[in-house]
PDB file of C-alpha atoms and ligand atoms in Angstrom:
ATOM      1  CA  UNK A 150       0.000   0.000   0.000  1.00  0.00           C
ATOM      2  CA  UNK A 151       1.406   3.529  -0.709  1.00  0.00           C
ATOM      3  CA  UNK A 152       2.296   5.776   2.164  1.00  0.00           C
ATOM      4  CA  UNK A 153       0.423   8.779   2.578  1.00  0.00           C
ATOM      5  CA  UNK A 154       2.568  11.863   2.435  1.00  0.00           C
ATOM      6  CA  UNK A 155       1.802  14.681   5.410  1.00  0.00           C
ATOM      7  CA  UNK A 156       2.723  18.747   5.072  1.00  0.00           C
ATOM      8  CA  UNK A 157       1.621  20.053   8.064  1.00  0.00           C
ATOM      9  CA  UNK A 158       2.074  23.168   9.543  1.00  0.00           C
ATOM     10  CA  UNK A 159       0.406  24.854  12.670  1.00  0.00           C
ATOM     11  CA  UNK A 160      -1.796  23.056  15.494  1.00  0.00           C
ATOM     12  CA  UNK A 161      -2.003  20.564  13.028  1.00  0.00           C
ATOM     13  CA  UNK A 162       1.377  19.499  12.787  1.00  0.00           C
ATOM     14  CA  UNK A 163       1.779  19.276  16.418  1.00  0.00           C
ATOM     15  CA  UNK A 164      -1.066  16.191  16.306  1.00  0.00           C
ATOM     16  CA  UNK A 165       1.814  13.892  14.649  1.00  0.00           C
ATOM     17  CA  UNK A 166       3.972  14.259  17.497  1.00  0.00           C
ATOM     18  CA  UNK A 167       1.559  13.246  19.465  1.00  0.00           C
ATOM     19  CA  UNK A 168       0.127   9.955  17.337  1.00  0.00           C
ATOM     20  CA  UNK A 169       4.023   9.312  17.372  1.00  0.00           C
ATOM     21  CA  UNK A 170       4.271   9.017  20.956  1.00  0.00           C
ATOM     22  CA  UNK A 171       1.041   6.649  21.321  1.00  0.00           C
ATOM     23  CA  UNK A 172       2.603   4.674  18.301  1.00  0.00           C
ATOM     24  CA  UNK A 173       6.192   4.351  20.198  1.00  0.00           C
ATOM     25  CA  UNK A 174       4.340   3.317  23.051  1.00  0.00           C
ATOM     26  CA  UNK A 175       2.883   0.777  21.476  1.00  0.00           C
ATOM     27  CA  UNK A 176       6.437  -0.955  20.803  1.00  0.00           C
ATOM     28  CA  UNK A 177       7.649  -0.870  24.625  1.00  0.00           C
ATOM     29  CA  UNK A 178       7.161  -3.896  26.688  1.00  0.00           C
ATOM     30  CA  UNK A 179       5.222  -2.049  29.515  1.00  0.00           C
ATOM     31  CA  UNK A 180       3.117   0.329  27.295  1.00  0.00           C
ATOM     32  CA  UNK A 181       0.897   2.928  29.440  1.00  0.00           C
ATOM     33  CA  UNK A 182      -1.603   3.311  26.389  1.00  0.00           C
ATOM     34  CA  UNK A 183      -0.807   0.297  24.208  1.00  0.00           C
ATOM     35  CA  UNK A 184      -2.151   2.018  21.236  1.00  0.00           C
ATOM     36  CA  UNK A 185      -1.395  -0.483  18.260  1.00  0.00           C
ATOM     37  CA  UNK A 186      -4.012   1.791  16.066  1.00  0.00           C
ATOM     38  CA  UNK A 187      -1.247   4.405  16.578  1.00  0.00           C
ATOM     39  CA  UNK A 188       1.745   2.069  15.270  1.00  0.00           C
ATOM     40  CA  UNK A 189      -0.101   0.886  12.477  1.00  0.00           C
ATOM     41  CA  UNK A 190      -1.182   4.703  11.158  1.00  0.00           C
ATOM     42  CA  UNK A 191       2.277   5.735  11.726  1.00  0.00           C
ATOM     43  CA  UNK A 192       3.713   2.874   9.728  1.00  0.00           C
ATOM     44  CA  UNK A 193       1.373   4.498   6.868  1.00  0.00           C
ATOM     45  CA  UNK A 194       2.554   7.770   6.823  1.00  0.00           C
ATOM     46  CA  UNK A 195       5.499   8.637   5.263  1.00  0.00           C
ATOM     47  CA  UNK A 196       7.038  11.311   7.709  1.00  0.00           C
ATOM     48  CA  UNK A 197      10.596  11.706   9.072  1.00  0.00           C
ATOM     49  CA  UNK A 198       9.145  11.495  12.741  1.00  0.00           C
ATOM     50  CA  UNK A 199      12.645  12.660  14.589  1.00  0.00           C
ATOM     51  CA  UNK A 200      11.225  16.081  13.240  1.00  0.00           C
ATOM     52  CA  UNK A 201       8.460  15.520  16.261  1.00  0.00           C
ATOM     53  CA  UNK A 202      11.001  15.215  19.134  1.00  0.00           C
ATOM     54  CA  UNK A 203       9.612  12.144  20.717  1.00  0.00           C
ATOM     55  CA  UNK A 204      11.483   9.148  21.795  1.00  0.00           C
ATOM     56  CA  UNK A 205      10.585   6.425  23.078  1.00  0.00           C
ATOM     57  CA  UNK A 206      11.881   7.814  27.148  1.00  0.00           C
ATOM     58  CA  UNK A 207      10.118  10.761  26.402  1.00  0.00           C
ATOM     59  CA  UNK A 208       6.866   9.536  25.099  1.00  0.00           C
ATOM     60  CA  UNK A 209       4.496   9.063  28.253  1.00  0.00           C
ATOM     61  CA  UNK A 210       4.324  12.851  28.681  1.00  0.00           C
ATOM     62  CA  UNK A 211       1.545  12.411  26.284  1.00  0.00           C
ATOM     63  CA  UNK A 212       0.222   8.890  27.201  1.00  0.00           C
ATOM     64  CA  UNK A 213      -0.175   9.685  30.621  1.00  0.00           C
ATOM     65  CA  UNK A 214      -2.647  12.168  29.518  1.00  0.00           C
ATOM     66  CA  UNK A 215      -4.543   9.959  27.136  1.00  0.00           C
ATOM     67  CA  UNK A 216      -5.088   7.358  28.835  1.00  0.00           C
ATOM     68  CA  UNK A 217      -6.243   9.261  31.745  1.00  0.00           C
ATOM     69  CA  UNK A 218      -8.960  10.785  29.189  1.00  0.00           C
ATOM     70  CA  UNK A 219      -9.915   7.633  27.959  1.00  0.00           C
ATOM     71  CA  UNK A 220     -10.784   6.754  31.508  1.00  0.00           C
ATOM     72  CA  UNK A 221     -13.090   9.666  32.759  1.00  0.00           C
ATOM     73  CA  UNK A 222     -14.664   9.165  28.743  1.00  0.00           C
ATOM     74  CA  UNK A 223     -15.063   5.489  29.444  1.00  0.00           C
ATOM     75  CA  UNK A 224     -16.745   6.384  32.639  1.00  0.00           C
ATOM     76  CA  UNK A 225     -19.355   9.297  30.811  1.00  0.00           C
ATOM     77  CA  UNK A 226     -19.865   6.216  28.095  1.00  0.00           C
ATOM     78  CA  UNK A 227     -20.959   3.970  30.968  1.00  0.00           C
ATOM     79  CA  UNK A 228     -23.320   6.115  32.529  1.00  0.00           C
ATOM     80  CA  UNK A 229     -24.762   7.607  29.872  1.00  0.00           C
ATOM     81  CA  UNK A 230     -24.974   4.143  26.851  1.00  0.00           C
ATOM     82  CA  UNK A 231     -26.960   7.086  24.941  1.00  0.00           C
ATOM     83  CA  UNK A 232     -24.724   9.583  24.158  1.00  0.00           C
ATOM     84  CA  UNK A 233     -23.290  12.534  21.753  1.00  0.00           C
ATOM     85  CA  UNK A 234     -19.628  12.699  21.914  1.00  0.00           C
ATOM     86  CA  UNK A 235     -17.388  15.580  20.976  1.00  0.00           C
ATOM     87  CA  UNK A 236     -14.488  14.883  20.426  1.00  0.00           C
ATOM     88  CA  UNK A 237     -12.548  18.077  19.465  1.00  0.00           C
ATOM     89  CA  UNK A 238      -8.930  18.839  18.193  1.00  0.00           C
ATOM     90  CA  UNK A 239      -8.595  14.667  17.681  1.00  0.00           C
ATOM     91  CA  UNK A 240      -5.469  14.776  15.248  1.00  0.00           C
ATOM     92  CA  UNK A 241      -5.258  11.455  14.465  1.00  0.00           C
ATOM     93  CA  UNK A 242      -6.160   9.839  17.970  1.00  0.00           C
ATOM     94  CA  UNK A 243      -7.772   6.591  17.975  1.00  0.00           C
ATOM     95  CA  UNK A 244      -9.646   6.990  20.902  1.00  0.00           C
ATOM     96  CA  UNK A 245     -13.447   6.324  18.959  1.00  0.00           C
ATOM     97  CA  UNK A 246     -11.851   2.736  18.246  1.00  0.00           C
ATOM     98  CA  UNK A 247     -10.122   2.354  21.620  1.00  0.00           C
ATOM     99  CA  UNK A 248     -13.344   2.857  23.505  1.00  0.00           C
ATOM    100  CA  UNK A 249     -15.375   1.120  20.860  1.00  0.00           C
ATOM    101  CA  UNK A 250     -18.479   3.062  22.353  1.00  0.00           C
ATOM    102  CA  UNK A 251     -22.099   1.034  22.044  1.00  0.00           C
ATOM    103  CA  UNK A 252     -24.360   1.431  19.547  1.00  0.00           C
ATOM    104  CA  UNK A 253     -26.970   4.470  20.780  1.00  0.00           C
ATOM    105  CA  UNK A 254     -23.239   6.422  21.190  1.00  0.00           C
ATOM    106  CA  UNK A 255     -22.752   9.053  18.348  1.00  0.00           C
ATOM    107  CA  UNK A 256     -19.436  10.161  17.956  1.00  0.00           C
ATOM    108  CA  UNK A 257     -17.334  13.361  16.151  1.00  0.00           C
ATOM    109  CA  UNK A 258     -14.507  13.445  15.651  1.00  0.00           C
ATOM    110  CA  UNK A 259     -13.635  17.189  14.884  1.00  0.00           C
ATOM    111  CA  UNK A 260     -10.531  18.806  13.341  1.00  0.00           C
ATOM    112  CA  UNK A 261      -9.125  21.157  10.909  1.00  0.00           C
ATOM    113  CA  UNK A 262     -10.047  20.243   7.021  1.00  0.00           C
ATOM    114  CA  UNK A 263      -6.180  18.437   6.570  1.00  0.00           C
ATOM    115  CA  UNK A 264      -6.458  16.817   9.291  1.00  0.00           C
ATOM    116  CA  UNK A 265      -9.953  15.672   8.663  1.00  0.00           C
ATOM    117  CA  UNK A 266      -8.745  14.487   5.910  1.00  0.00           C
ATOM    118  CA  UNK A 267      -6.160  12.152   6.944  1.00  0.00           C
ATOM    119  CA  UNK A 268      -8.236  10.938   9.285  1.00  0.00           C
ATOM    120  CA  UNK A 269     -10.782   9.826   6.556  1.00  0.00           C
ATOM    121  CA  UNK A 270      -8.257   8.464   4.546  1.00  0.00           C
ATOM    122  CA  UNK A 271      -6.368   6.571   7.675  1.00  0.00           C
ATOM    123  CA  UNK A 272      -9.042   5.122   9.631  1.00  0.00           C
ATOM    124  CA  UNK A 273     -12.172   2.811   8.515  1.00  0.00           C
ATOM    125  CA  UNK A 274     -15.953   4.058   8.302  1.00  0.00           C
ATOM    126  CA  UNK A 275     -17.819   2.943  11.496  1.00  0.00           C
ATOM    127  CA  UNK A 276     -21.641   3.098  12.205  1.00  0.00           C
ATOM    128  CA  UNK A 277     -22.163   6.146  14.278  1.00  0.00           C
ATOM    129  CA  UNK A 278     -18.849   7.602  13.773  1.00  0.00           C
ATOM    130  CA  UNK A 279     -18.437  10.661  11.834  1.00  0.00           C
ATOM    131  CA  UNK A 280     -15.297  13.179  11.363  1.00  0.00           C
ATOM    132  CA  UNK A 281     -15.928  17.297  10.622  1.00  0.00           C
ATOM    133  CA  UNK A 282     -13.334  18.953   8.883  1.00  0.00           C
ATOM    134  CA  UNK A 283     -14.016  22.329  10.763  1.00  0.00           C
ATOM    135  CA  UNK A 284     -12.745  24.443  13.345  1.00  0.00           C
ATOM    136  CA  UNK A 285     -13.973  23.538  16.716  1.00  0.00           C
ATOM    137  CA  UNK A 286     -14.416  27.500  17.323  1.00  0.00           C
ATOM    138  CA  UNK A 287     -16.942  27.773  13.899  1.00  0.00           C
ATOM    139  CA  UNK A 288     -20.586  27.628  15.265  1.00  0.00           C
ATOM    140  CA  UNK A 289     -21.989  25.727  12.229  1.00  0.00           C
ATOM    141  CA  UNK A 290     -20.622  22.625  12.690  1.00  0.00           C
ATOM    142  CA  UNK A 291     -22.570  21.830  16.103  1.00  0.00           C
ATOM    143  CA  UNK A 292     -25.973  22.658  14.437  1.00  0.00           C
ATOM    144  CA  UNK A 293     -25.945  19.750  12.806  1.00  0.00           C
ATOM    145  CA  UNK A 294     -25.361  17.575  15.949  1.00  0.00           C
ATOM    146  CA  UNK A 295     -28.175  16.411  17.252  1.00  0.00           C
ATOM    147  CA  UNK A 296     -29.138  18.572  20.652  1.00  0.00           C
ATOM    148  CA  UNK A 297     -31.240  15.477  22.073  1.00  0.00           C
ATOM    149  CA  UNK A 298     -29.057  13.825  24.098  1.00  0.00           C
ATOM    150  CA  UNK A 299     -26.437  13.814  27.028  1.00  0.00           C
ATOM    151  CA  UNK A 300     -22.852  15.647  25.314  1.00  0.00           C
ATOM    152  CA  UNK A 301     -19.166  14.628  26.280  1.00  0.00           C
ATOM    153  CA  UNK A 302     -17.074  16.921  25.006  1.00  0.00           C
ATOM    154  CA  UNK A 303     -13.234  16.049  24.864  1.00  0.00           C
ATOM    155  CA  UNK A 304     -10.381  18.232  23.901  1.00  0.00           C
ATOM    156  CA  UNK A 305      -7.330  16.847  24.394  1.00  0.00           C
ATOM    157  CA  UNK A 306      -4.294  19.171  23.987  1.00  0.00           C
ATOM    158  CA  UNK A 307      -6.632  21.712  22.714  1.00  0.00           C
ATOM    159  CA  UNK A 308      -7.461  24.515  24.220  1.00  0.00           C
ATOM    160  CA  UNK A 309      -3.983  25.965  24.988  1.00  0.00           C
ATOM    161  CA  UNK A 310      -4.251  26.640  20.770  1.00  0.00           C
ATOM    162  CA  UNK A 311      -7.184  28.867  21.082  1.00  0.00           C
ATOM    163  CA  UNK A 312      -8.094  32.472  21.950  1.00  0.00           C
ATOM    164  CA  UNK A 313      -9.313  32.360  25.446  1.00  0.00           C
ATOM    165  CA  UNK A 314     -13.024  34.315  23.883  1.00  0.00           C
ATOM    166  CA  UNK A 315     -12.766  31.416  21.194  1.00  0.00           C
ATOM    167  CA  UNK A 316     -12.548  28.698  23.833  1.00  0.00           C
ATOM    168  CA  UNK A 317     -15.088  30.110  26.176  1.00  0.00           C
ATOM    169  CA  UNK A 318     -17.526  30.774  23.468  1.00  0.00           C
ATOM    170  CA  UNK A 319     -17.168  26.776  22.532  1.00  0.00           C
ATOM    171  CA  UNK A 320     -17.694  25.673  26.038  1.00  0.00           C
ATOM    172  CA  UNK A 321     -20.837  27.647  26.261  1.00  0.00           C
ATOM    173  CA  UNK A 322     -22.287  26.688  22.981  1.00  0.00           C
ATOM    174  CA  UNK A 323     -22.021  23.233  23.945  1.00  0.00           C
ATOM    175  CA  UNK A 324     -23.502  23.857  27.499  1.00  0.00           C
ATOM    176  CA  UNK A 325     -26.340  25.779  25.912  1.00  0.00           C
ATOM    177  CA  UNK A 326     -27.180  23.335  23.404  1.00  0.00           C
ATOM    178  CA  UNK A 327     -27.553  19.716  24.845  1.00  0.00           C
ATOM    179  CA  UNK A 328     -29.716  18.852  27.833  1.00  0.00           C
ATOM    180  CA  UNK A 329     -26.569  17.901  30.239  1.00  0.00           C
ATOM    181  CA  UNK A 330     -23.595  16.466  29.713  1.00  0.00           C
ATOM    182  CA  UNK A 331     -19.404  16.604  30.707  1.00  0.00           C
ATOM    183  CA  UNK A 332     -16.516  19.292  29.806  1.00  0.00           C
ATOM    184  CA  UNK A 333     -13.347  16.805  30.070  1.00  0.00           C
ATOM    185  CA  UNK A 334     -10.075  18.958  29.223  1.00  0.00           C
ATOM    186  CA  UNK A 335      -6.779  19.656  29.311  1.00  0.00           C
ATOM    187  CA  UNK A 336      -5.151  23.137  30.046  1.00  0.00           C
ATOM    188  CA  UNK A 337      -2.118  24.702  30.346  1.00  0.00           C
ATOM    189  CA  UNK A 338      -1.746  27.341  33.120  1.00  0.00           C
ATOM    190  CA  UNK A 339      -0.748  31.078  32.248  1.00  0.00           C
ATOM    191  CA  UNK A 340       2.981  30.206  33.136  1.00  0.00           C
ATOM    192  CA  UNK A 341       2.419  27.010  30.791  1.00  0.00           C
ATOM    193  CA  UNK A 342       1.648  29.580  28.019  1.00  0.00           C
ATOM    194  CA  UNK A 343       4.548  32.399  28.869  1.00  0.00           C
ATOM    195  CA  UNK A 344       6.711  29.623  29.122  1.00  0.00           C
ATOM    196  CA  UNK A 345       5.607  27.863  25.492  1.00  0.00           C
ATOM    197  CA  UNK A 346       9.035  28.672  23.934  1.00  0.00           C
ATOM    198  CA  UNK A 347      10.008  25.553  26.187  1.00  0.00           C
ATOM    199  CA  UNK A 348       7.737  23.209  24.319  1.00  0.00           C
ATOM    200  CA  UNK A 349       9.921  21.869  21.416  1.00  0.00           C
ATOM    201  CA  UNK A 350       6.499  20.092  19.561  1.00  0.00           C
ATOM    202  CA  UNK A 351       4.610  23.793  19.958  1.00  0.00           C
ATOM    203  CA  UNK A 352       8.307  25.695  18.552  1.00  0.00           C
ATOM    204  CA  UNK A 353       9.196  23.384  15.799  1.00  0.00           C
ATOM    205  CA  UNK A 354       5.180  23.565  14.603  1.00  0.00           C
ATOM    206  CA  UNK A 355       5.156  27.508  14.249  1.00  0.00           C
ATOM    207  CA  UNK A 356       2.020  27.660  16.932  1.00  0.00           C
ATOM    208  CA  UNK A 357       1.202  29.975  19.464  1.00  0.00           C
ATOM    209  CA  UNK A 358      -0.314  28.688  22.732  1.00  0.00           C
ATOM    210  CA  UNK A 359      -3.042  31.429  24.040  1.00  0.00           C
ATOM    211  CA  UNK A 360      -5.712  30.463  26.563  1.00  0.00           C
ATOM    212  CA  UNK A 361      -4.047  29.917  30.140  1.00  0.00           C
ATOM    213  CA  UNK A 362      -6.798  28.726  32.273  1.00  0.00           C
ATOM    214  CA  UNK A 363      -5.073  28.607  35.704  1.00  0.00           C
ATOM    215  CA  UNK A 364      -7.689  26.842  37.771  1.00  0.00           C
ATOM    216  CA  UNK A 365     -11.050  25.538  37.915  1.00  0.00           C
ATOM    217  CA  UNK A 366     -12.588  29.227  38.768  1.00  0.00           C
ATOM    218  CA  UNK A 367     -11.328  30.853  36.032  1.00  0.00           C
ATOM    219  CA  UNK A 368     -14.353  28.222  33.973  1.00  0.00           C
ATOM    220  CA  UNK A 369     -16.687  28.246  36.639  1.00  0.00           C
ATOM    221  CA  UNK A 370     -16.913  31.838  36.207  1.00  0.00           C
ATOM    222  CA  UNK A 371     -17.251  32.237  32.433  1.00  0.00           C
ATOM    223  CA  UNK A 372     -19.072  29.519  31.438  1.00  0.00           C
ATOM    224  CA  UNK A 373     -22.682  29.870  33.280  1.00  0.00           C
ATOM    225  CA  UNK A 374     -24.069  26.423  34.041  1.00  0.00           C
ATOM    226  CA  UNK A 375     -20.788  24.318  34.630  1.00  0.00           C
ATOM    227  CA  UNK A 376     -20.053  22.073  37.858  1.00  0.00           C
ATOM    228  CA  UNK A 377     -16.535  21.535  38.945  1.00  0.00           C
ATOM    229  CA  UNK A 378     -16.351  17.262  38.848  1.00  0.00           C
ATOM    230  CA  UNK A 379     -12.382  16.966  38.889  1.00  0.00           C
ATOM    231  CA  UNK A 380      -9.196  19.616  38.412  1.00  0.00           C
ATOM    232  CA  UNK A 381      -6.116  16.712  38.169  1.00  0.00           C
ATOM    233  CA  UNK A 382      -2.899  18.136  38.020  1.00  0.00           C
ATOM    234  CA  UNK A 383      -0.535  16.078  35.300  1.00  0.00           C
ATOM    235  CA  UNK A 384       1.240  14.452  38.269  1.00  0.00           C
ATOM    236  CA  UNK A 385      -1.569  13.853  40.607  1.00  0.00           C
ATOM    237  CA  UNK A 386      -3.295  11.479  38.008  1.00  0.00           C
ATOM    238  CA  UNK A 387      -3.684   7.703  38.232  1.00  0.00           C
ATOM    239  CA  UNK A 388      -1.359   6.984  35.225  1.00  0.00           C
ATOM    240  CA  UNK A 389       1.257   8.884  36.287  1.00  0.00           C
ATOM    241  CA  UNK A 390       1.907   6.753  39.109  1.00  0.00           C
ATOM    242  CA  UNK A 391       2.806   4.127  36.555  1.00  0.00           C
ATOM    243  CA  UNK A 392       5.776   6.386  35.431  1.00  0.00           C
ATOM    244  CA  UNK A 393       9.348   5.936  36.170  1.00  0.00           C
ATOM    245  CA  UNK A 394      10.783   7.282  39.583  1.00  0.00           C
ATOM    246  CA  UNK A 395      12.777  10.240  37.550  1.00  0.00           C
ATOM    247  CA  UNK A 396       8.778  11.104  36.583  1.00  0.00           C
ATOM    248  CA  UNK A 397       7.836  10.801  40.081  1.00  0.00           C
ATOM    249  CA  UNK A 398      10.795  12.918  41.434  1.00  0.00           C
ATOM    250  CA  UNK A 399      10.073  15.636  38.905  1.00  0.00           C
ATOM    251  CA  UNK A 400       6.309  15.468  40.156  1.00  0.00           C
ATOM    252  CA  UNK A 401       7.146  15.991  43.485  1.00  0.00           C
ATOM    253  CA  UNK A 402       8.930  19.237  42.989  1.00  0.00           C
ATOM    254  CA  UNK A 403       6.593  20.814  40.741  1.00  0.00           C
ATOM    255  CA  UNK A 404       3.782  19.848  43.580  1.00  0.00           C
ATOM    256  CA  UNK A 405       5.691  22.240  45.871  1.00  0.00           C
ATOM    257  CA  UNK A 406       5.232  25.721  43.497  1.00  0.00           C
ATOM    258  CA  UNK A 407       1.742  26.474  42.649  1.00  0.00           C
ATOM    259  CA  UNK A 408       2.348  27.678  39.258  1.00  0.00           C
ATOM    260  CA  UNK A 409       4.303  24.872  38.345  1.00  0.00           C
ATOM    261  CA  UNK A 410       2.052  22.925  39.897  1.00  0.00           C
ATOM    262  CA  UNK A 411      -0.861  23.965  37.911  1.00  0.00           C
ATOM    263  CA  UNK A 412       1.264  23.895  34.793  1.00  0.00           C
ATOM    264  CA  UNK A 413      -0.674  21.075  33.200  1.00  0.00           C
ATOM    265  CA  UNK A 414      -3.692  20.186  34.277  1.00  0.00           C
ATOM    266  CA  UNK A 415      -6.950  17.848  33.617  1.00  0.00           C
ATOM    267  CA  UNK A 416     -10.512  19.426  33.898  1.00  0.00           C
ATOM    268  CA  UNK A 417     -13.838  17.690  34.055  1.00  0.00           C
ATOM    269  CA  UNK A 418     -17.325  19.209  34.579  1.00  0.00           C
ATOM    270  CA  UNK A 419     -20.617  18.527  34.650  1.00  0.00           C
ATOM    271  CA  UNK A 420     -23.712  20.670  32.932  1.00  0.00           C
ATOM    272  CA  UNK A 421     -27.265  20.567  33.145  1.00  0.00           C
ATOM    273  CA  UNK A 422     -29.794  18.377  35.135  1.00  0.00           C
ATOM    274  CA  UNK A 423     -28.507  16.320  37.812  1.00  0.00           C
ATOM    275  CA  UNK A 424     -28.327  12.434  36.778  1.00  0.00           C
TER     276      UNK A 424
HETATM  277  C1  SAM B 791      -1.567  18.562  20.245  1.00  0.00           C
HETATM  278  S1  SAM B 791      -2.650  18.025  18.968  1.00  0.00           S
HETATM  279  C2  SAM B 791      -3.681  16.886  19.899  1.00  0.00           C
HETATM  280  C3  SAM B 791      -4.349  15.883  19.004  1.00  0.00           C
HETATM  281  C4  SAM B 791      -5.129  14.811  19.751  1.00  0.00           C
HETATM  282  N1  SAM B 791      -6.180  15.383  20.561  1.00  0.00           N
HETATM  283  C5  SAM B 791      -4.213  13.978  20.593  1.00  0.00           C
HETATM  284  O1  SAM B 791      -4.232  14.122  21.817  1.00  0.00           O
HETATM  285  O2  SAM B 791      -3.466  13.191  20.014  1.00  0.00           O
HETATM  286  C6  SAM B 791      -3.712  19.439  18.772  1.00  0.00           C
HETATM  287  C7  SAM B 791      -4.837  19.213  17.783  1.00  0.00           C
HETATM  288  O3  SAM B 791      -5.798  20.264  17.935  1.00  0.00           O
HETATM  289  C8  SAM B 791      -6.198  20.648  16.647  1.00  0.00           C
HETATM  290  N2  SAM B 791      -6.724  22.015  16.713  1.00  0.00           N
HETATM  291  C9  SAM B 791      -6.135  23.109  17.245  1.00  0.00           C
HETATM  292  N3  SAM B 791      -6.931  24.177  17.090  1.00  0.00           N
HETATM  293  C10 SAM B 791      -8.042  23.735  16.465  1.00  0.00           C
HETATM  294  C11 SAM B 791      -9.230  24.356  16.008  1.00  0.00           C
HETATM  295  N4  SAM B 791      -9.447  25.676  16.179  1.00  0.00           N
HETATM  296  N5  SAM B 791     -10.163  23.604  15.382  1.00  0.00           N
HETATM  297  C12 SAM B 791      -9.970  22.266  15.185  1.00  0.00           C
HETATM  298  N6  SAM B 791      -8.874  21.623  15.600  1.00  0.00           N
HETATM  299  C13 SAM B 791      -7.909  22.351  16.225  1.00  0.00           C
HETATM  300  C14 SAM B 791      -4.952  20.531  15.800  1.00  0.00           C
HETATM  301  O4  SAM B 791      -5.238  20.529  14.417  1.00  0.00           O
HETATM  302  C15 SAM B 791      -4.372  19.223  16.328  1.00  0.00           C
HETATM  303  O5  SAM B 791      -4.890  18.120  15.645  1.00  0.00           O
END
């Protein structure tokens, strides 16, 4: 089969690095993701992935973090067997086939038009699965979802790439639009965003990181409606534990200054009635 070739520039480059990490994950005898959807995409793309900067002792950065999503989605998914998901920014994630939701789930998978298109061309048709080639910050796209049922919304390293009006005007056209539902996130704090020159993936992409959320407040305030359910920071979290003691020694002294602290950090809220 012919590889597919990638040009990427922008937020959307930044998505290989990440697929890269899940796929070199994969290959490691005690993976923390075990994505083998990731290895086998990866083996179809015809990239030179040392541009990305992950390695294979670097890559649980990011599979720490998706893993821990796929457990608070797997735990929306089985409360809720009827469901809408968002799934916003997705790059090339396999999480719709890692979860394998049931069949009254309807899942979007939303990214920019190239990336879209990759997916499409990368991944196989599913019932109930569909991909938008869109920015997540366009209102159209979320007309057409249908406003009936309970909403998960996922954006995985997203929202550090949009304007902080853009990202709050997102938030609440979801809240306002479905009858309840979860916010699950990821944010950098305002340090996280002065500091972005630090992030080789961000650098080599030509991106600029904007919206520092800096705690839990800073959503509760602007987005009417929302319910604090979890603020994780990247070391507190379940599948960090699983890390390597350097990890775990770098964890430990971030914990002790608040802004580093709050550097990286997982966000999950409820909306709507009570269930
Ligand atoms: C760091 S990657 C994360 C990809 C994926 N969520 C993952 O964890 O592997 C950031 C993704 O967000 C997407 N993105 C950034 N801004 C976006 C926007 N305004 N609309 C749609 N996608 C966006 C990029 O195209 C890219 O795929």
């Amino acid at each position: 089969m012919d590889k597919v070739a990638v040009n990427l520039s922008g937020p959307p480059q930044t998505m290989l690095a990440t697929l890269y990490a899940k796929a070199l994950d994969a290959g490691l005898a005690n993976p923390i993701l075990g994505d083998r959807y990731a290895e086998e995409v990866v083996r179809r793309i015809d990239y030179d992935w040392s541009q990305t900067s992950i390695t294979a002792r670097n890559c649980a950065s990011v599979t720490t973090r998706t893993a821990h999503f796929d457990t608070w989605a797997h735990q929306f998914l089985a409360v809720h067997p009827s469901a809408v998901v968002l799934h916003l920014g997705c790059g090339l994630d396999s999480r719709y086939f890692r979860l394998r939701p049931g069949p009254a789930v309807q899942w979007y998978d939303v990214d920019h038009p190239e990336v879209a298109a990759l997916f499409t061309r990368l991944y196989p048709t599913a019932a109930n699965h569909h991909v938008i080639a869109a920015s997540v910050t366009d209102p159209a796209w979320l007309a057409d979802i249908p406003e009936d049922l309970p909403a998960l919304l996922i954006g995985e390293g997203l929202t550090m790439y949009l304007s902080e009006p853009d990202g709050v005007g997102l938030l609440r056209r979801v809240v306002d639009r479905f009858p309840s539902g979860e916010l699950q996130f990821d944010a950098f704090n305002r340090l996280g965003i002065k500091s972005q020159w630090i992030n080789t993936v961000v650098r080599r992409s030509g991106s600029t990181l904007r919206w520092g959320i800096d705690g839990p407040d800073d959503i509760l305030r602007a987005v009417p409606g929302t319910r604090l359910l979890a603020r994780v920071r990247w070391f507190e979290s379940d599948t960090f534990a699983r890390l390597p003691r350097a990890y775990q020694v770098m964890g430990r002294l971030m914990s002790r200054v608040p802004a580093l602290a709050n550097m990286a950090q997982y966000h999950r809220y409820a909306f709507g009635r009570e269930c």
